[in-house]
mmCIF file of C-alpha atoms in Angstrom:
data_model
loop_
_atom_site.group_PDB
_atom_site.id
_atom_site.type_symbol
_atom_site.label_atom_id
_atom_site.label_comp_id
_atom_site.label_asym_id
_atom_site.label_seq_id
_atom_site.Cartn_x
_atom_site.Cartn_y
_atom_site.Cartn_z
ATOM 1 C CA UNK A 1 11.072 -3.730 28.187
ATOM 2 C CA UNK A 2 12.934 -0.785 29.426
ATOM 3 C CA UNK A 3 10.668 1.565 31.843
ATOM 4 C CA UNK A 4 9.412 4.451 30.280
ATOM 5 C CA UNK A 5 10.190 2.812 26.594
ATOM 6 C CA UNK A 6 6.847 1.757 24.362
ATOM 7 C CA UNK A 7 6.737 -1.719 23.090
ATOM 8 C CA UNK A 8 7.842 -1.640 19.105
ATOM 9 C CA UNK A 9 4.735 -0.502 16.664
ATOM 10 C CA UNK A 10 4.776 -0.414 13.152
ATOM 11 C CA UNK A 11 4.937 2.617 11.204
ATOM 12 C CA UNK A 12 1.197 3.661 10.514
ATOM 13 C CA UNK A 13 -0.712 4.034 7.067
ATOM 14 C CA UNK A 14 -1.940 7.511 8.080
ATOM 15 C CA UNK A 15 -1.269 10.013 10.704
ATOM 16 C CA UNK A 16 1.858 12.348 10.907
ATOM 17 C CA UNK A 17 4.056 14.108 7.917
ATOM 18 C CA UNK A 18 5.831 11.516 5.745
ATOM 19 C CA UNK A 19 9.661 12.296 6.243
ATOM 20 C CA UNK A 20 11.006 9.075 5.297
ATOM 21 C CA UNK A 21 10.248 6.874 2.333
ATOM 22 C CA UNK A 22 11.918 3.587 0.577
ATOM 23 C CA UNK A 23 11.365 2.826 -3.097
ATOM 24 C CA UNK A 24 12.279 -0.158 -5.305
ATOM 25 C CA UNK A 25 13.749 -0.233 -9.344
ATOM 26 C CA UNK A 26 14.668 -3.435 -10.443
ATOM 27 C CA UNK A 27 17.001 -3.918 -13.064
ATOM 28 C CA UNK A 28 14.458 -4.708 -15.837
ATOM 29 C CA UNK A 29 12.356 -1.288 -15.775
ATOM 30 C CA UNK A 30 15.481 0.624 -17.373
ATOM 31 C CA UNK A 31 15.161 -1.476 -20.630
ATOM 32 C CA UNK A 32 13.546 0.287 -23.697
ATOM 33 C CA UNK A 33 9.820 0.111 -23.495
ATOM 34 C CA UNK A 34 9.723 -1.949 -26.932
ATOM 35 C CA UNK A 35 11.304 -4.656 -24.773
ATOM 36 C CA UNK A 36 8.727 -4.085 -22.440
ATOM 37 C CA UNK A 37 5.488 -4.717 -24.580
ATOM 38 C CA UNK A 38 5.292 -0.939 -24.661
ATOM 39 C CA UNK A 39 4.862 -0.620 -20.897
ATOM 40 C CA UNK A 40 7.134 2.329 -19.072
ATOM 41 C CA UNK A 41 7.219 1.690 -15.518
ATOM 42 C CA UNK A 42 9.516 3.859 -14.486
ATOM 43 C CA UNK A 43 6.968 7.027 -15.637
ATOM 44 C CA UNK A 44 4.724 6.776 -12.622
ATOM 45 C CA UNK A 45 7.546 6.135 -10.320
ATOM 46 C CA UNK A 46 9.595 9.047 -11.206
ATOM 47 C CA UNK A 47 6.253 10.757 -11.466
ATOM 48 C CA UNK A 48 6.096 9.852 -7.470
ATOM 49 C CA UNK A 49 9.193 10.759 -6.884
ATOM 50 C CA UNK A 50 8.564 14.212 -8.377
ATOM 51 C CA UNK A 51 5.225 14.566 -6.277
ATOM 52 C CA UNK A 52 7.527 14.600 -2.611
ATOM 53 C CA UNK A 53 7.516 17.963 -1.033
ATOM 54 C CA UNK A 54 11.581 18.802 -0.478
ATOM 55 C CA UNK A 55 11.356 17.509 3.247
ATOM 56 C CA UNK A 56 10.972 14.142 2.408
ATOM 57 C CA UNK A 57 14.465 11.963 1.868
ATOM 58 C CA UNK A 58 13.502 9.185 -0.764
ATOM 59 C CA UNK A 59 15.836 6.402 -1.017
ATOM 60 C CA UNK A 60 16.053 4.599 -3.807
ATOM 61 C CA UNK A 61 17.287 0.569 -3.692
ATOM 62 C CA UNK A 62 18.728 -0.663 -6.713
ATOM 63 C CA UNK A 63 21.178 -3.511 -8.181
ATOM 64 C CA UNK A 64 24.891 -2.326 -8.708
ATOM 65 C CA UNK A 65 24.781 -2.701 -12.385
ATOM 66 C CA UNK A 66 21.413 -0.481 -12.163
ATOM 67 C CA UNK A 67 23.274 2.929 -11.056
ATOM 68 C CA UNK A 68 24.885 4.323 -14.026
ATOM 69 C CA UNK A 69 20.838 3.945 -15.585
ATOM 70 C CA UNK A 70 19.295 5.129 -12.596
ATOM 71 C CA UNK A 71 21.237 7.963 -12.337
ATOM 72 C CA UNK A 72 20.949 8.929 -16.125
ATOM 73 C CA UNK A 73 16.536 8.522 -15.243
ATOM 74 C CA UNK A 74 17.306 10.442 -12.063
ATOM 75 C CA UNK A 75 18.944 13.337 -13.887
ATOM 76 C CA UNK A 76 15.974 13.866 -15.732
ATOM 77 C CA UNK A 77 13.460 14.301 -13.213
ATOM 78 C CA UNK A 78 12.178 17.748 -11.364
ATOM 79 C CA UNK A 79 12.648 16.887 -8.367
ATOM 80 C CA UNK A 80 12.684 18.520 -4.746
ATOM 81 C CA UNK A 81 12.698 15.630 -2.414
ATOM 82 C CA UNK A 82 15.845 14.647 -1.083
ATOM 83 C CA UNK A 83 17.109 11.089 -2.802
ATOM 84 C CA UNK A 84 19.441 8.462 -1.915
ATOM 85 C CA UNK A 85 20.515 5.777 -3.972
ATOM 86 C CA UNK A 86 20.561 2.142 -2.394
ATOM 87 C CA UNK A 87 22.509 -0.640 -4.368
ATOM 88 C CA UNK A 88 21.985 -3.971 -2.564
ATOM 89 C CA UNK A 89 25.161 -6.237 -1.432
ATOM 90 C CA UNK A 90 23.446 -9.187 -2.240
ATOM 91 C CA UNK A 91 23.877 -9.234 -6.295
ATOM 92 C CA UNK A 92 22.784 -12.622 -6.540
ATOM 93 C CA UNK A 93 19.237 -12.000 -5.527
ATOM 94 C CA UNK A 94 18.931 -8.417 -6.890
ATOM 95 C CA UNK A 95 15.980 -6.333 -6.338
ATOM 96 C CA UNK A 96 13.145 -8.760 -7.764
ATOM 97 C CA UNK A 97 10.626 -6.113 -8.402
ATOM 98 C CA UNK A 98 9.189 -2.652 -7.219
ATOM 99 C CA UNK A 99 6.476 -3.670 -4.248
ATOM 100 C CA UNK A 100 8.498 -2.630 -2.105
ATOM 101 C CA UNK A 101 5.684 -2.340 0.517
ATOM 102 C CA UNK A 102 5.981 -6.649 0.120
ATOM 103 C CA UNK A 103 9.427 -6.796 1.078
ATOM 104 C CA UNK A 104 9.911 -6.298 4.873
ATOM 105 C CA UNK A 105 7.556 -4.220 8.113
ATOM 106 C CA UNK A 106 9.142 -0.801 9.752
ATOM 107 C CA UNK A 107 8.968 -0.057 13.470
ATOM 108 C CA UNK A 108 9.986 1.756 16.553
ATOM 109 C CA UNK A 109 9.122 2.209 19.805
ATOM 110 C CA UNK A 110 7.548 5.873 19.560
ATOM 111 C CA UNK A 111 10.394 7.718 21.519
ATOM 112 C CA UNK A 112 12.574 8.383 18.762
ATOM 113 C CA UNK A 113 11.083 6.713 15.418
ATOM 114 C CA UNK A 114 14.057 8.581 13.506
ATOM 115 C CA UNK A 115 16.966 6.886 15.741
ATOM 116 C CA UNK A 116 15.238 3.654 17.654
ATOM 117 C CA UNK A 117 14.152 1.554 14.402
ATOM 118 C CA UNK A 118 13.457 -1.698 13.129
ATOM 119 C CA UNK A 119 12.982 -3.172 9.877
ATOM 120 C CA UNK A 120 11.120 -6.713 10.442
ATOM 121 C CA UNK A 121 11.646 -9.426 7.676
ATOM 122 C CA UNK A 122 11.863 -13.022 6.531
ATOM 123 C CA UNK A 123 14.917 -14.457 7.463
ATOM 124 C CA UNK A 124 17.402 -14.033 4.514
ATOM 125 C CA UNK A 125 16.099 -10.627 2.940
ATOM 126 C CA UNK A 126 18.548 -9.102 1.057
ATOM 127 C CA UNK A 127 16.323 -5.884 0.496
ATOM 128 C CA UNK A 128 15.911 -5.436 3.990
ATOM 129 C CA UNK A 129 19.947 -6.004 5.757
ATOM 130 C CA UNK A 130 20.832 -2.987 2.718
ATOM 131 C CA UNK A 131 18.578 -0.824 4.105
ATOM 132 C CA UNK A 132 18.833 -1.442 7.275
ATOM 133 C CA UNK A 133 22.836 -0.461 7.271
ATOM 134 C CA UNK A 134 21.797 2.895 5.369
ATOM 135 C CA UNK A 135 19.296 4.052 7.825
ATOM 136 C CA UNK A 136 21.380 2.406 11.007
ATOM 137 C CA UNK A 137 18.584 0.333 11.921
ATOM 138 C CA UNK A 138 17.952 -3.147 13.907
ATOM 139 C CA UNK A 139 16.893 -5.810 11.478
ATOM 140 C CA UNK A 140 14.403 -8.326 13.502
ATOM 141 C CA UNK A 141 13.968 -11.843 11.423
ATOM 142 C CA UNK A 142 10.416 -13.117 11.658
ATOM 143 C CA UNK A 143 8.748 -16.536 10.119
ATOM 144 C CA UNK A 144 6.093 -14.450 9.348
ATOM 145 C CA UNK A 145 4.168 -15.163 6.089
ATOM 146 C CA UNK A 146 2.273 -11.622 6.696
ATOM 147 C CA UNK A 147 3.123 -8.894 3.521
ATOM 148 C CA UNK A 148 2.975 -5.554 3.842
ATOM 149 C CA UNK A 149 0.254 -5.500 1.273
ATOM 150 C CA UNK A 150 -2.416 -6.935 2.867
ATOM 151 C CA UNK A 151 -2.576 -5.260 5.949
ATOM 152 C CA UNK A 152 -3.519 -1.385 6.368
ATOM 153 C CA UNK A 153 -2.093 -0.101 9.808
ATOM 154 C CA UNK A 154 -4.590 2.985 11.709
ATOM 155 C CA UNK A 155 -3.724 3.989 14.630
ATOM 156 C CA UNK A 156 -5.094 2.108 16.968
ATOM 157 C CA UNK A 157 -5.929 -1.182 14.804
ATOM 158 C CA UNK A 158 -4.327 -3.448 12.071
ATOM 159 C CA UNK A 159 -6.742 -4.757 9.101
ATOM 160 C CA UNK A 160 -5.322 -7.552 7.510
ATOM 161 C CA UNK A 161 -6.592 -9.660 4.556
ATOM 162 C CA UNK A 162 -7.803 -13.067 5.604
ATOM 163 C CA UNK A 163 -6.229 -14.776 3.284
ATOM 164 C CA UNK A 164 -2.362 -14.416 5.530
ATOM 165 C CA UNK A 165 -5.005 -15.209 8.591
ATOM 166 C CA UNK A 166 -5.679 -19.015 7.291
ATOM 167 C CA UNK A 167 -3.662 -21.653 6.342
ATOM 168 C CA UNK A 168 -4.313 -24.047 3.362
ATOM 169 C CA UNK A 169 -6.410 -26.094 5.651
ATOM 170 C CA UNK A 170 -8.225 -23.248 5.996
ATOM 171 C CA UNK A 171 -7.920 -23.081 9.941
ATOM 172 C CA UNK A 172 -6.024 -19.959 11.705
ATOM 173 C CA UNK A 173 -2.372 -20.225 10.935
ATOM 174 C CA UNK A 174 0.154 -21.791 13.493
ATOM 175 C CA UNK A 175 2.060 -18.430 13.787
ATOM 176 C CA UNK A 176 -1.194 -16.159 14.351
ATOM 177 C CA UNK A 177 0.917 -15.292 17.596
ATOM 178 C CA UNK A 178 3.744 -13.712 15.505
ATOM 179 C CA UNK A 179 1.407 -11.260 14.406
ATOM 180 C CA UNK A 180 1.041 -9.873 18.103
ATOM 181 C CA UNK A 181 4.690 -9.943 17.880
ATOM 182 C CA UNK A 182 5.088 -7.872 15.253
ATOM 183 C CA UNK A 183 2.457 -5.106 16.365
ATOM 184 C CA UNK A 184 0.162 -4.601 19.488
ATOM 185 C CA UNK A 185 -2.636 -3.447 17.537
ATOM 186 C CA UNK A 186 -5.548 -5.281 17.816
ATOM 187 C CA UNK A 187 -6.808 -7.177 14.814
ATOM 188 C CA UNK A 188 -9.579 -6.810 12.667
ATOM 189 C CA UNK A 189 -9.845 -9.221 9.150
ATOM 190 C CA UNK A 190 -10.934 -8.020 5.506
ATOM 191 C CA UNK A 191 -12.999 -10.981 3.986
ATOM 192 C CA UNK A 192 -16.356 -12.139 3.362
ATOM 193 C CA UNK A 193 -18.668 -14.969 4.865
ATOM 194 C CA UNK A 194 -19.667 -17.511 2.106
ATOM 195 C CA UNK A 195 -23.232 -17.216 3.591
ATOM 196 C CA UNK A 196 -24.303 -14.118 5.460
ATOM 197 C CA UNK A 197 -25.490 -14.940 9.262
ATOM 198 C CA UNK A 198 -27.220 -12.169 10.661
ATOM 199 C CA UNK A 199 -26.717 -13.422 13.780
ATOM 200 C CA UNK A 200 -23.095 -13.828 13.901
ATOM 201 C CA UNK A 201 -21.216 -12.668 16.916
ATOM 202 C CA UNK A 202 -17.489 -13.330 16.187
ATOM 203 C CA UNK A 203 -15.530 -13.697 12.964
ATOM 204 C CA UNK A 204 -14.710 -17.053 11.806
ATOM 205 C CA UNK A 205 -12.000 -17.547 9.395
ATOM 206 C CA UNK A 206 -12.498 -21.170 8.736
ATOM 207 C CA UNK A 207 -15.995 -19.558 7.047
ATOM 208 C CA UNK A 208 -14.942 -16.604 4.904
ATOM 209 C CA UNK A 209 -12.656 -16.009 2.161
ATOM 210 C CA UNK A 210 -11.154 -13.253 0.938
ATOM 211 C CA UNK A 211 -11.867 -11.318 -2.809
ATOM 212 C CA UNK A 212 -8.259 -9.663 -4.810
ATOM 213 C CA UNK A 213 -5.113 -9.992 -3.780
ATOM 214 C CA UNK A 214 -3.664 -7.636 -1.464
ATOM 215 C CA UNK A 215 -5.910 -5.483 1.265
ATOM 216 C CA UNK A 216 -4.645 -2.426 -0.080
ATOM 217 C CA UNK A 217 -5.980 -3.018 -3.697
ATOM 218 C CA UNK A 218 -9.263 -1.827 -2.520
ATOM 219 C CA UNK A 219 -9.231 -0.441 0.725
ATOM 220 C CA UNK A 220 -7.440 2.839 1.540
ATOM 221 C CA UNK A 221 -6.913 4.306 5.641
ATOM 222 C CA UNK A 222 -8.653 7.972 5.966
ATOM 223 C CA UNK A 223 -7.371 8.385 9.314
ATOM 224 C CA UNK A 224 -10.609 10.581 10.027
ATOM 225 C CA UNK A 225 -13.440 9.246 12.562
ATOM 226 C CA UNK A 226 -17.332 9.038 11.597
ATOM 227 C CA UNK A 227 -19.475 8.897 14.601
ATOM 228 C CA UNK A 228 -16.451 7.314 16.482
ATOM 229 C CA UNK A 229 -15.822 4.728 14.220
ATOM 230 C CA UNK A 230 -12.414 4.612 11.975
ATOM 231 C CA UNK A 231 -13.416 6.029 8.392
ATOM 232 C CA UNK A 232 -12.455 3.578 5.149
ATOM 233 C CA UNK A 233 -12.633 4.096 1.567
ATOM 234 C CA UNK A 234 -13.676 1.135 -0.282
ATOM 235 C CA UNK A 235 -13.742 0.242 -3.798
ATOM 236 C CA UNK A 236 -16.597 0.072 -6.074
ATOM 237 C CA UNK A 237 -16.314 -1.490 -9.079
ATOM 238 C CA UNK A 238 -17.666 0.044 -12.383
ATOM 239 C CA UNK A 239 -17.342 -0.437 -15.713
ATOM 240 C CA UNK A 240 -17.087 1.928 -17.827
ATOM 241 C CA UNK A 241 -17.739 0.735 -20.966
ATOM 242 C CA UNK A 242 -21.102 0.002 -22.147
ATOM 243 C CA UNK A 243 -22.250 -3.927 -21.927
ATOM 244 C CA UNK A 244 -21.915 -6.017 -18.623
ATOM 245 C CA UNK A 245 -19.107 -8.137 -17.286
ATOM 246 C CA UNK A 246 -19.897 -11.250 -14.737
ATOM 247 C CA UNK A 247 -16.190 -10.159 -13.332
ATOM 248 C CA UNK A 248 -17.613 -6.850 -11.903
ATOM 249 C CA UNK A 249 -20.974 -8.061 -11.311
ATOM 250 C CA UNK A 250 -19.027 -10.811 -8.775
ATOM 251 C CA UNK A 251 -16.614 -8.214 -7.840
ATOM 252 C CA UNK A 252 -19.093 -5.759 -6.266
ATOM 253 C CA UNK A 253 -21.213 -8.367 -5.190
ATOM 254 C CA UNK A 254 -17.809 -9.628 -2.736
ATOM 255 C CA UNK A 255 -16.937 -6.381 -2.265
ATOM 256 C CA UNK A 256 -20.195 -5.362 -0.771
ATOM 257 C CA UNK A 257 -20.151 -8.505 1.542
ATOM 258 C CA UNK A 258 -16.425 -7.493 2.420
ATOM 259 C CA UNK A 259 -18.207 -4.315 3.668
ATOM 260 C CA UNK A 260 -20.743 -5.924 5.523
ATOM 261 C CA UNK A 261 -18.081 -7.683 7.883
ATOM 262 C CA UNK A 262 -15.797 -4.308 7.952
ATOM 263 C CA UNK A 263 -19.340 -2.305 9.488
ATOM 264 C CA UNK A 264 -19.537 -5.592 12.093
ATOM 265 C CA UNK A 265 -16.341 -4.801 13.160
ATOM 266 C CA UNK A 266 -16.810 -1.461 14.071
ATOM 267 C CA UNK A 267 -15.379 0.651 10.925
ATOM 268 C CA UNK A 268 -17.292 3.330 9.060
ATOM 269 C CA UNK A 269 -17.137 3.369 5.149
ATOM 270 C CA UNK A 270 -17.528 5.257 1.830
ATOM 271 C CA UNK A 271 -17.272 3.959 -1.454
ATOM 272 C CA UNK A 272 -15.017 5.121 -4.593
ATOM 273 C CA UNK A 273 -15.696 4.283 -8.118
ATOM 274 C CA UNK A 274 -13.208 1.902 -9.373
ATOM 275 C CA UNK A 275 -13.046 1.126 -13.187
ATOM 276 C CA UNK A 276 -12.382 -2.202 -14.474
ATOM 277 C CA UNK A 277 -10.791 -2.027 -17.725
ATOM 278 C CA UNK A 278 -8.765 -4.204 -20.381
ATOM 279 C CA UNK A 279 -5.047 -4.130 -19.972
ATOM 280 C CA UNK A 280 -3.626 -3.473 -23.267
ATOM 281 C CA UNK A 281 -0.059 -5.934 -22.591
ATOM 282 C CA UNK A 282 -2.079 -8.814 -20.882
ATOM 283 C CA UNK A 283 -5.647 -8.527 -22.335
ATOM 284 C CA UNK A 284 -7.445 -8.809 -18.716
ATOM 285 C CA UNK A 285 -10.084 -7.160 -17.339
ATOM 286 C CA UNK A 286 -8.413 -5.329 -14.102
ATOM 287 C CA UNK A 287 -8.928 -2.556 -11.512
ATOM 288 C CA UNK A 288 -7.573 0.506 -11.859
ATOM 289 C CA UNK A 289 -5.942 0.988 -8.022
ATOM 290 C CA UNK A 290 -7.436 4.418 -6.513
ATOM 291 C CA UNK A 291 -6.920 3.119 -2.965
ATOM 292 C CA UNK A 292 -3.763 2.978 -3.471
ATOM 293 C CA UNK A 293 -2.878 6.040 -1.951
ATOM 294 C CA UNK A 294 -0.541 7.656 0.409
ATOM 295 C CA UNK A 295 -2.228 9.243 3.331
ATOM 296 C CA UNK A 296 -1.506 12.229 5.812
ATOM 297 C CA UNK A 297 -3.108 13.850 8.328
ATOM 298 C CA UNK A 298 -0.745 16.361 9.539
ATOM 299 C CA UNK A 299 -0.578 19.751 8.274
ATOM 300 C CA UNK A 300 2.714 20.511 5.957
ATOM 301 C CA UNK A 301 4.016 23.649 7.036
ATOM 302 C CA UNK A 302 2.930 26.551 4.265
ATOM 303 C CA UNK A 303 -0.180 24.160 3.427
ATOM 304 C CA UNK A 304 -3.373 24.392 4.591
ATOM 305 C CA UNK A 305 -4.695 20.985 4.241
ATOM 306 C CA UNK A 306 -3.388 16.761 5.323
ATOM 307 C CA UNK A 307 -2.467 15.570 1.492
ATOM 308 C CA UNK A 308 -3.185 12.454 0.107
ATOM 309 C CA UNK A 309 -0.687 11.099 -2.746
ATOM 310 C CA UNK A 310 -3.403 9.296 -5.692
ATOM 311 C CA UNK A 311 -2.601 7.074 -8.238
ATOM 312 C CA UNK A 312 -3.896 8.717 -11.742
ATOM 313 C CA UNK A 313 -4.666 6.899 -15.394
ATOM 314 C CA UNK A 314 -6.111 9.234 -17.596
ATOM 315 C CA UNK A 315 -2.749 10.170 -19.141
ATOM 316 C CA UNK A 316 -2.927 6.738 -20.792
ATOM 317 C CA UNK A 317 -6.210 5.544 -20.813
ATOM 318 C CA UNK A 318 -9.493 7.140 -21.182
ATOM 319 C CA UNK A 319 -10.198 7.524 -17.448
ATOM 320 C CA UNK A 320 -9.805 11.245 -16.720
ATOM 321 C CA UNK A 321 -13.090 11.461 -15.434
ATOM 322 C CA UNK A 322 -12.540 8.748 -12.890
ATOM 323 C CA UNK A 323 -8.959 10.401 -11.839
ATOM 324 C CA UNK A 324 -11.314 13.574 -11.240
ATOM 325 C CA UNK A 325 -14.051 11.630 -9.106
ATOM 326 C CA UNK A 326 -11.445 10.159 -7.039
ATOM 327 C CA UNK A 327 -9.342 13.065 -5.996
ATOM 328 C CA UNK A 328 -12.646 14.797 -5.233
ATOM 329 C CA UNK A 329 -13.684 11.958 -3.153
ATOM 330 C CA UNK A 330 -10.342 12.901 -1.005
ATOM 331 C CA UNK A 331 -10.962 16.651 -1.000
ATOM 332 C CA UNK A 332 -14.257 16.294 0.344
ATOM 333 C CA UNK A 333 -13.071 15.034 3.060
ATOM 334 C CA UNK A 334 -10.617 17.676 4.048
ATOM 335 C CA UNK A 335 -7.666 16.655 1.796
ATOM 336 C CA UNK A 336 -5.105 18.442 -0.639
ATOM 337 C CA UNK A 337 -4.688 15.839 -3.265
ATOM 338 C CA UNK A 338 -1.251 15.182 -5.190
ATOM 339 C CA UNK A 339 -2.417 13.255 -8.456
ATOM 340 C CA UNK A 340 0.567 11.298 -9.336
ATOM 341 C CA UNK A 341 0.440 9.827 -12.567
ATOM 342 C CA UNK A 342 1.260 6.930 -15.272
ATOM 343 C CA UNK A 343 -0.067 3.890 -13.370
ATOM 344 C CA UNK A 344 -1.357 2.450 -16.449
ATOM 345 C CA UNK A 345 2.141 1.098 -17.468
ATOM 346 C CA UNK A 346 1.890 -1.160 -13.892
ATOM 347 C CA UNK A 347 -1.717 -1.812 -13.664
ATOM 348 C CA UNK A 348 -1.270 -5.152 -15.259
ATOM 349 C CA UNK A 349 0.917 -6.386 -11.835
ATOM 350 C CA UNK A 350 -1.700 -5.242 -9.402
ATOM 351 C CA UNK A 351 -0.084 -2.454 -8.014
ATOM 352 C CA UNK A 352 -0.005 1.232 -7.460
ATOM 353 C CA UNK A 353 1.307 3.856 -5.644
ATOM 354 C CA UNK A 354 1.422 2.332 -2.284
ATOM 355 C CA UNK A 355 2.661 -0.870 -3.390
ATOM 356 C CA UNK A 356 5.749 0.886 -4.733
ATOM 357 C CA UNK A 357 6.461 2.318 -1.798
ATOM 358 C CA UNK A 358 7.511 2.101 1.980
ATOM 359 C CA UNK A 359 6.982 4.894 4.518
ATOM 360 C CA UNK A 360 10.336 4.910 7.039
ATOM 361 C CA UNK A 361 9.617 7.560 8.931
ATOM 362 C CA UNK A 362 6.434 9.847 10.332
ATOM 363 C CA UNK A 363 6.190 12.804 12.476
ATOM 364 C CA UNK A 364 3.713 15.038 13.513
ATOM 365 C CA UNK A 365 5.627 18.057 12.691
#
């Protein structure tokens, strides 16, 4: 390592202004929503889009036969942000779906995040080398099974979802040193023990197990401190309906035990009310994402608060009241809240805001 040059981190989940940010359209959201099932996914993404204060530049990756469509969506959107259309050189594999936050790891060294960057992949990814030659940054190939989904970066930790900690054997995965390599951060692991052990004194992976599928489903960074300790908010699943569900009942019950082992390792925590409600295309019971947010803690200039971007459903489902609890959860603790809405039309493929999208870039002014 050069003197005076940090090692590479990854860009962080909270903490400075957002001045950079990646988003992904495949091909098939700019069909008619009747070919859909009714669904409309590109409403909460343009929504998001809309929501970016005019220092941001959004780009935008796409397939070549996407850009006449895109730029017909684009055209009708209010929009301040800066935005950059993407199309990928790789037609063949196309841009499979919109999680981009799955799809490759951003770093830099910390001296100059906006010029000395990396974007950290599988070897192979298309989405990645396209972006990469936009923004004039170093790709670095990894055999690294890790998504961007299931791990939440602070600033001076990494949480990651046990489930990319274990292999099928159920024993720490052969390339656990790959994740050092990707990030300095220490580690800490979202899971639960099958059996509680009081007594415990370090976190076995071989005995735990991990409930949903990505970290970032139900967990979202604060970047605040309470009483020293780095402050989460967790989900807590309802349902709002009258009647009972065993899915909830099990959900809370392993989402409470999740919290158990997150207050062992040294985190603070809150919990937000998170509905789980029938999906009208699929007919399953699923969450409705609230962590999946977009977090500050800088100070825009002309504002007088860190935002927080929050996924919203009450313009399509009957869950105003639970958009309203949520974004008051935020303000309470200090936060300007940007609803951004229209998630419904995604909620049945697990995602939300962050999912959809990939911060590039941070600063702290």
């Amino acid at each position: 390592m050069t003197a005076g040059k940090s090692a590479p981190a990854l860009v962080a989940d909270c903490g400075g202004l957002v001045r950079q940010i990646a988003l992904a359209v495949p091909a098939a959201f700019f069909q008619p929503a009747d070919v859909l099932g009714g669904c409309r996914p590109l409403v909460p993404l343009g929504n998001l889009i809309e929501a970016l204060p005019a220092d941001i530049e959004a780009f935008i990756l796409l397939d070549d036969a996407s850009v006449p469509a895109s730029r017909d969506w684009i055209a009708t959107l209010d929009k301040v942000c800066s935005l950059r259309l993407v199309t990928l050189d790789a037609p063949i594999v196309g841009v499979s779906g919109p999680w981009i936050q799955d799809m490759f790891h951003v770093r830099s060294s910390g001296a100059c995040p906006a010029v000395d960057r990396q974007l950290v992949c599988q070897p192979g990814n298309a989405v990645a080398r396209c972006l990469a030659k936009v923004l004039d940054a170093a790709v670095v190939e990894l055999s690294l099974g890790l998504v961007g989904g299931n791990q939440l970066v602070g600033a001076d930790f990494r949480l990651i979802g046990h489930a990319d900690l274990v292999g099928t054997d159920r024993k720490p995965i052969a390339g656990f040193d790959n994740l050092h390599r990707l990030d300095p951060r220490p580690i800490s692991v979202f899971g639960y023990r099958l059996q509680y052990a009081p007594a415990a004194t370090e976190i076995l992976l071989d005995h735990m197990h991990q409930y949903g599928f990505h970290i970032d489903q139900y967990i979202s960074l604060t970047g605040l401190q309470r009483e020293g300790r780095p402050l989460l908010l967790v989900a807590e699943p309802s349902l709002p309906e009258p009647g009972g569900s065993v899915l909830v009942d099990a959900a809370r019950t392993l989402l409470q035990a999740s919290v158990r082992l997150l207050t062992e390792q040294g985190f603070a925590v809150i919990r937000n009310a998170v509905p789980f409600v029938i999906v009208p295309d699929s007919g399953k019971r699923l969450p409705r994402l609230y962590n999946n947010v977009i977090v500050e803690n800088a100070v825009r200039t002309g504002r007088l608060k860190p935002i927080v971007w929050v996924p919203q459903f009450g313009d399509v489902e009957p869950l105003q009241a639970h958009d309203a609890i949520n974004c008051g959860i935020w303000e309470g603790l200090g936060f300007e809240t940007i609803p951004v809405a229209g998630w419904s039309h995604l909620a049945s493929r697990n995602g939300a805001l962050r999912c959809a999208s990939k911060v590039l870039r941070r600063s702290m002014d």
